[in-house]
């Protein structure tokens, strides 16, 4: 019944409105004018229901149904209506015969504030379709710009640009003052905010290059380069990486808090700082405060002109100083320290090795824990030490502790002026002493010890050979276990020794001994013994041991001859013999000899006959015999034979003398008779004259 009344009402309304329909409205303002029952307090059913469908018709509508409206109650997926499968969400749709598709209401070409769907990246975009800039605003303040050569995004970014090109500004106030600067890039709030005409700058980070007016600068990081104003070609990378001078050129600071303070400086590392021209600082808390200085490593420091520090906590604080290694220090001018905790704190000093130290001018220390404190000195080796000037120590734990000393070898020690020690464990403790060989020791002034375990403790003493000892002043020991223990003594030969106050004595040979106050004695040969206070005794040859003072012993009992090609001269000769020529007199006067029983005295006539027959004296070797022996003469034999002949000649002379005296008596008697006869003759002549 209600439907009939409504249709009647609609019909009446349409009829009364010149083909216009009004629902709850007697004066429709359109072809269909539906009014709520009570507009201010509408009912739940005050509305217009469009046909609701769960699926689109299997057969598409045609042109007659163009703009026909339906409401899709469900979401449809991958539905192919116009030849392309796509999704349809629930909502009001109308048929668009031109597109041969159901079009959802509210699908518009403009962007909505709640987001958009059903976009096509090949068709939909945000921007302009003519040659005009795209501007973004916030609170009516420019917040973005897409220009043919400039790009900005952020409130007040690139807002003052007039002629600058190729600029990019992203962030609040980025490049906000730029008017003519070109090719700048600012990313971050207030990045390059003060830049007006500077070109080719790059700033990334909040306040990066905040006050920049220069060109060709790069800053990356919070506050990076914010001090730079007129500087050019600078690079700042890291939070607060910056300059201490606002007009630097070609400086580089990389790292949080890194600082540069002069043109062409480089600082790399957190809180690294390079403040002078061409300085380089690399490492956390590294400092380069000198012109042309270099610091590489955590907490390094190079404070002098041209100084170099490489290694954690290394320090080169003087001009041209170089420190390489953790905790290395080069404090002296032109000094060099290389190694962990090495220390060169003297001018032109060089320290190389862990914990090596140099404190002497021009000193050199090479080796772990080596030390050089003297001027112009050198120490080389683990724990080598030089504490005096112009000295050298080479070897592990070597020591040179006096001026102009040299010590070479493990634990070698030279601790007196001008001393030289060469060899493991050697000691040269005497002034101008020389020690050469393992554990050799020269403690006497001007002494020399050469050989393993050799010792020279006397003034101007010399010991040459393993375990040789020269323990007295001016002594010389040469040979294995040679020992010269007395003043001015000389021992040349192994196992030989001069001892016991045997002053000025000499041994040339092995296993010989001079002792017991045998002064001024000489032993030339092996196994010679001179003892018992034999003064001026000389032994020459094997076991040629003198038996008394002032004696020369040539060889031992086994010696059969002494040969020389030259002359032998002496004030006297003494030789051993078992006989003596007194047997001549014994036989002559007694008729026999107890000394030499086979001797018989020859008369002069017999001797004459023997000589005429043999051509030589009886009892004397002939020329032929001497020739057969190689002309060798037994001096003792010859001396006895000669004395024998002399005694025989003496006896011959005695005999002749007796005959002469007898003849003299006869002559005298005859002369007396002649004189008597002459007197008688004279008297007779006188008588005859009368």
PDB file of N, CA and C in Angstrom, residues 84 136 138 184 263 286 323 343 500 567 571 627 690:
ATOM      1  N   UNK A  84      42.905  -6.983 -20.120  1.00  0.00           N
ATOM      2  CA  UNK A  84      44.039  -6.948 -19.192  1.00  0.00           C
ATOM      3  C   UNK A  84      43.539  -7.261 -17.804  1.00  0.00           C
ATOM      4  N   UNK A 136      58.086  23.428  -3.953  1.00  0.00           N
ATOM      5  CA  UNK A 136      57.428  22.880  -2.767  1.00  0.00           C
ATOM      6  C   UNK A 136      57.458  23.955  -1.688  1.00  0.00           C
ATOM      7  N   UNK A 138      56.233  24.995   2.550  1.00  0.00           N
ATOM      8  CA  UNK A 138      55.706  24.635   3.861  1.00  0.00           C
ATOM      9  C   UNK A 138      55.369  25.925   4.579  1.00  0.00           C
ATOM     10  N   UNK A 184      77.418  23.834  -6.554  1.00  0.00           N
ATOM     11  CA  UNK A 184      77.525  23.513  -5.134  1.00  0.00           C
ATOM     12  C   UNK A 184      76.542  22.403  -4.771  1.00  0.00           C
ATOM     13  N   UNK A 263      97.704  26.261   5.418  1.00  0.00           N
ATOM     14  CA  UNK A 263      97.563  25.864   4.022  1.00  0.00           C
ATOM     15  C   UNK A 263      98.247  24.526   3.752  1.00  0.00           C
ATOM     16  N   UNK A 286      96.344  12.442  16.828  1.00  0.00           N
ATOM     17  CA  UNK A 286      97.668  12.763  16.291  1.00  0.00           C
ATOM     18  C   UNK A 286      97.787  14.270  16.095  1.00  0.00           C
ATOM     19  N   UNK A 323     110.667  10.184  14.402  1.00  0.00           N
ATOM     20  CA  UNK A 323     110.358   9.145  15.393  1.00  0.00           C
ATOM     21  C   UNK A 323     109.457   8.108  14.740  1.00  0.00           C
ATOM     22  N   UNK A 343     114.362   6.506  21.982  1.00  0.00           N
ATOM     23  CA  UNK A 343     114.463   7.879  22.469  1.00  0.00           C
ATOM     24  C   UNK A 343     115.739   8.517  21.932  1.00  0.00           C
ATOM     25  N   UNK A 500     158.529 -15.832  39.501  1.00  0.00           N
ATOM     26  CA  UNK A 500     159.426 -15.847  40.655  1.00  0.00           C
ATOM     27  C   UNK A 500     160.505 -14.792  40.612  1.00  0.00           C
ATOM     28  N   UNK A 567     181.723 -17.611  11.144  1.00  0.00           N
ATOM     29  CA  UNK A 567     182.752 -17.673  12.183  1.00  0.00           C
ATOM     30  C   UNK A 567     182.108 -17.697  13.551  1.00  0.00           C
ATOM     31  N   UNK A 571     185.512 -15.037  23.787  1.00  0.00           N
ATOM     32  CA  UNK A 571     186.699 -14.791  24.607  1.00  0.00           C
ATOM     33  C   UNK A 571     187.311 -16.100  25.081  1.00  0.00           C
ATOM     34  N   UNK A 627     188.740 -34.910   5.045  1.00  0.00           N
ATOM     35  CA  UNK A 627     187.889 -34.796   3.866  1.00  0.00           C
ATOM     36  C   UNK A 627     186.762 -35.805   3.930  1.00  0.00           C
ATOM     37  N   UNK A 690     260.492  -6.499  15.863  1.00  0.00           N
ATOM     38  CA  UNK A 690     261.692  -5.910  16.414  1.00  0.00           C
ATOM     39  C   UNK A 690     262.910  -6.503  15.736  1.00  0.00           C
TER      40      UNK A 690
END
